[in-house]
């Protein structure tokens, strides 16, 4: 499938099974996988449809869906070892979706030999499609995106509530992200925030946005100054920033102010 075809796939699936349930979920259509970790019938149905289409186009690829992994944790190992794979997050920001917030997204990423080569983020309520191809740039609805410039005092957001209000060096206090990676990373490349901090990473959450940021000219790495590995669920954390200087400043600031919290 070419890149536009996969964008259309995500849009069509959202229109079919996600958007009709927005602010219309019945009580029995929402469940907890773990305390506070919600899943809906829309998550399950969307993932099945997207996964089937990707398997049909690429029979040899391992498709790592968030909900399939919850049912079969061994899928993570098969995905990590695969020469060709896809991640699928059918409703990123499920809690936002359940509570009626438009800040949710449908995401996918393609990996070849452990490297993300294409990624897609579709925000159905905002009608924005963010697409990245390795070496070919980052795009929003057909318009090329470039991260930065970064202000003198970079603005940071974090998904870890314990870090909200902390300062990294002389930077302004950290504020909370939009509670959806499919919203957070686009805000970074659009210039609404200068860096993002995550305590952990999951392939379906972070692989799409990491390529988007990198192709827009930003920098992505771990909190420990290592390379981000999209094949594994990691507790090394992540810094995504509009440029390399901001990445290093944020990472170094975290090392001094937040380590161990």
Coordinates of C-alpha atoms in Angstrom, one line a residue:
X1 CA 0.0 0.0 0.0
X2 CA 1.4 3.4 -0.8
X3 CA 1.5 6.1 1.9
X4 CA -1.7 7.9 0.8
X5 CA -3.6 4.6 0.8
X6 CA -2.7 3.9 4.4
X7 CA -3.7 7.5 5.3
X8 CA -7.1 6.8 3.7
X9 CA -7.3 3.5 5.5
X10 CA -7.0 5.2 8.9
X11 CA -9.5 7.9 7.9
X12 CA -12.0 5.4 6.6
X13 CA -11.8 3.2 9.7
X14 CA -12.2 6.2 11.9
X15 CA -15.3 7.3 10.0
X16 CA -16.8 3.8 10.1
X17 CA -16.3 2.7 13.7
X18 CA -14.7 5.5 15.8
X19 CA -16.4 8.8 15.1
X20 CA -19.9 7.5 15.2
X21 CA -19.3 6.5 18.8
X22 CA -17.7 9.9 19.8
X23 CA -19.8 11.2 22.7
X24 CA -22.2 8.3 22.0
X25 CA -20.6 5.4 23.9
X26 CA -23.0 3.2 25.8
X27 CA -22.0 2.1 29.3
X28 CA -21.2 -1.4 28.2
X29 CA -18.9 -0.2 25.4
X30 CA -16.2 1.0 27.8
X31 CA -14.0 -1.3 30.0
X32 CA -10.8 -1.1 32.1
X33 CA -7.9 -3.2 31.0
X34 CA -6.1 -2.1 34.2
X35 CA -7.1 0.5 36.8
X36 CA -7.5 3.8 34.8
X37 CA -6.5 2.2 31.5
X38 CA -9.6 2.3 29.4
X39 CA -10.5 0.5 26.2
X40 CA -13.7 0.8 24.1
X41 CA -15.5 -1.2 21.5
X42 CA -14.2 1.4 19.0
X43 CA -10.5 0.5 19.9
X44 CA -11.2 -3.2 19.3
X45 CA -13.1 -2.8 16.0
X46 CA -10.8 -0.2 14.5
X47 CA -7.7 -2.3 15.3
X48 CA -9.2 -5.4 13.7
X49 CA -10.0 -3.5 10.5
X50 CA -6.6 -1.8 10.2
X51 CA -4.7 -5.0 11.0
X52 CA -6.7 -7.0 8.5
X53 CA -5.9 -4.5 5.7
X54 CA -2.2 -4.4 6.6
X55 CA -2.0 -8.2 6.7
X56 CA -3.8 -8.3 3.4
X57 CA -1.2 -6.0 1.8
X58 CA 1.8 -7.3 3.6
X59 CA 1.2 -11.0 4.6
X60 CA 4.8 -11.4 6.0
X61 CA 4.7 -8.4 8.3
X62 CA 4.1 -8.5 12.0
X63 CA 1.4 -6.1 13.0
X64 CA 1.7 -4.9 16.6
X65 CA -1.7 -3.6 17.7
X66 CA -2.2 -2.2 21.2
X67 CA -5.2 -4.3 21.9
X68 CA -3.8 -7.5 20.4
X69 CA -0.7 -7.1 22.5
X70 CA -2.8 -6.8 25.7
X71 CA -4.3 -10.2 24.8
X72 CA -1.0 -11.7 23.6
X73 CA 2.1 -10.1 25.2
X74 CA 4.3 -12.4 23.2
X75 CA 3.4 -10.4 20.1
X76 CA 6.0 -7.8 21.4
X77 CA 8.8 -10.3 21.0
X78 CA 7.7 -11.4 17.6
X79 CA 7.4 -7.7 16.5
X80 CA 10.9 -6.9 17.8
X81 CA 12.4 -9.8 15.9
X82 CA 10.6 -9.1 12.6
X83 CA 12.3 -7.7 9.5
X84 CA 9.1 -5.9 8.6
X85 CA 6.4 -4.7 11.0
X86 CA 3.7 -2.2 11.7
X87 CA 2.4 -0.6 14.9
X88 CA -1.3 0.2 15.2
X89 CA -2.9 2.4 17.9
X90 CA -6.6 2.4 17.0
X91 CA -7.6 5.1 19.4
X92 CA -4.7 7.0 20.9
X93 CA -6.0 9.0 23.8
X94 CA -8.8 6.6 24.7
X95 CA -9.5 8.4 28.0
X96 CA -9.9 11.7 26.1
X97 CA -12.2 9.9 23.6
X98 CA -14.4 8.4 26.4
X99 CA -14.7 11.8 28.1
X100 CA -15.7 13.6 24.9
X101 CA -12.4 15.4 24.1
X102 CA -11.6 15.8 20.4
X103 CA -7.9 15.2 21.3
X104 CA -7.6 11.6 20.2
X105 CA -6.0 10.0 17.1
X106 CA -5.6 6.9 15.0
X107 CA -1.9 6.0 14.5
X108 CA 0.3 3.6 12.6
X109 CA 4.0 3.2 11.8
X110 CA 6.0 0.9 9.5
X111 CA 9.3 -0.5 10.5
X112 CA 12.0 -2.2 8.3
X113 CA 14.8 -3.9 10.1
X114 CA 13.8 -2.1 13.3
X115 CA 13.8 1.4 11.8
X116 CA 10.6 3.4 11.4
X117 CA 10.3 4.3 7.7
X118 CA 6.8 5.6 7.5
X119 CA 4.2 6.9 10.0
X120 CA 0.7 8.2 10.1
X121 CA -1.4 10.2 12.6
X122 CA -5.0 10.9 11.8
X123 CA -6.9 13.2 14.2
X124 CA -10.5 12.6 13.1
X125 CA -12.1 15.4 15.1
X126 CA -9.5 18.0 14.0
X127 CA -9.4 16.6 10.4
X128 CA -5.6 16.7 10.4
X129 CA -3.4 14.0 8.9
X130 CA 0.2 14.0 9.8
X131 CA 2.4 11.8 7.7
X132 CA 6.2 11.2 7.7
X133 CA 8.5 9.2 5.4
X134 CA 12.1 8.6 6.3
X135 CA 14.2 10.9 4.1
X136 CA 11.1 12.5 2.6
X137 CA 9.9 14.9 5.3
X138 CA 6.9 15.4 7.6
X139 CA 3.6 16.7 6.3
X140 CA 0.2 17.9 7.6
X141 CA -2.6 17.6 5.1
X142 CA -0.1 18.0 2.3
X143 CA 1.9 20.9 3.8
X144 CA 5.5 20.3 4.7
X145 CA 6.4 20.8 8.4
X146 CA 9.6 22.1 9.9
X147 CA 10.1 22.2 13.7
X148 CA 11.3 25.3 15.5
X149 CA 12.6 27.9 16.0
X150 CA 12.9 27.4 19.7
X151 CA 12.5 30.4 22.0
X152 CA 15.2 31.5 24.5
X153 CA 13.2 29.7 27.3
X154 CA 12.0 26.5 25.8
X155 CA 8.5 25.3 26.9
X156 CA 8.3 21.7 28.0
X157 CA 5.4 19.3 28.6
X158 CA 5.4 15.9 30.2
X159 CA 3.0 13.0 30.4
X160 CA 4.2 12.1 33.9
X161 CA 2.0 14.0 36.4
X162 CA 4.7 13.8 39.2
X163 CA 7.0 15.9 37.0
X164 CA 4.4 18.7 36.3
X165 CA 5.5 21.9 37.9
X166 CA 9.2 21.0 38.0
X167 CA 11.8 23.1 36.4
X168 CA 14.6 21.8 34.2
X169 CA 17.4 24.4 34.7
X170 CA 16.1 27.8 33.8
X171 CA 13.3 26.5 31.6
X172 CA 9.7 27.4 32.5
X173 CA 7.8 24.9 34.7
X174 CA 6.8 21.7 33.0
X175 CA 3.1 21.4 32.2
X176 CA 1.0 18.4 31.3
X177 CA 0.8 17.1 27.8
X178 CA -2.5 16.7 25.9
X179 CA -2.7 13.1 27.1
X180 CA -2.4 11.6 23.7
X181 CA 0.9 11.0 21.8
X182 CA -1.1 11.5 18.6
X183 CA -1.8 15.0 19.7
X184 CA 1.4 15.8 21.6
X185 CA 3.9 15.1 18.8
X186 CA 2.0 17.2 16.2
X187 CA 1.8 20.1 18.7
X188 CA 5.6 19.9 18.9
X189 CA 6.3 20.1 15.2
X190 CA 3.7 22.9 14.9
X191 CA 5.6 24.9 17.5
X192 CA 3.1 24.9 20.3
X193 CA 5.6 23.3 22.7
X194 CA 9.4 22.9 22.4
X195 CA 10.1 19.6 24.0
X196 CA 8.2 16.6 25.4
X197 CA 9.3 14.3 28.2
X198 CA 8.0 10.7 28.6
X199 CA 8.9 8.4 31.5
X200 CA 8.4 5.3 29.3
X201 CA 7.7 4.4 25.7
X202 CA 5.4 1.9 23.9
X203 CA 6.0 1.2 20.2
X204 CA 2.4 2.0 19.2
X205 CA 2.4 5.3 21.1
X206 CA 5.8 6.7 20.3
X207 CA 7.0 5.3 17.0
X208 CA 4.7 7.4 14.7
X209 CA 5.5 10.7 16.4
X210 CA 9.2 10.0 16.7
X211 CA 9.6 9.8 13.0
X212 CA 7.3 12.9 12.5
X213 CA 9.6 14.9 14.8
X214 CA 12.8 13.6 13.2
X215 CA 11.6 14.3 9.7
X216 CA 10.5 17.8 10.7
X217 CA 14.1 18.5 11.8
X218 CA 13.7 17.8 15.5
X219 CA 15.6 15.4 17.8
X220 CA 14.4 12.3 19.6
X221 CA 16.3 10.2 22.1
X222 CA 16.1 8.6 25.6
X223 CA 16.4 10.4 28.9
X224 CA 19.7 8.7 29.3
X225 CA 21.2 10.1 26.1
X226 CA 20.7 6.9 24.2
X227 CA 19.1 6.2 20.8
X228 CA 15.3 5.6 20.8
X229 CA 14.5 2.0 19.9
X230 CA 11.0 1.7 18.4
X231 CA 10.9 -2.1 18.7
X232 CA 10.6 -2.3 22.4
X233 CA 8.5 -1.1 25.3
X234 CA 11.1 0.9 27.3
X235 CA 11.4 2.4 30.7
X236 CA 14.4 4.5 29.5
X237 CA 11.9 7.3 28.7
X238 CA 12.0 9.8 25.9
X239 CA 12.8 13.4 25.1
X240 CA 11.4 14.7 21.8
X241 CA 12.5 18.3 21.0
X242 CA 12.3 20.8 18.2
X243 CA 16.1 20.7 17.7
X244 CA 19.2 18.9 19.0
X245 CA 20.2 21.8 21.3
X246 CA 16.9 21.7 23.0
X247 CA 16.9 17.9 23.3
X248 CA 20.3 18.0 25.0
X249 CA 19.3 20.9 27.3
X250 CA 16.1 19.1 28.3
X251 CA 17.8 15.8 28.8
X252 CA 20.6 17.3 30.9
X253 CA 18.0 19.3 32.9
X254 CA 16.1 16.1 33.6
X255 CA 19.2 14.4 34.7
X256 CA 19.8 17.0 37.4
X257 CA 16.2 17.8 38.5
X258 CA 14.0 14.8 37.9
X259 CA 16.1 11.6 38.0
X260 CA 14.5 9.1 40.4
X261 CA 11.1 10.8 40.6

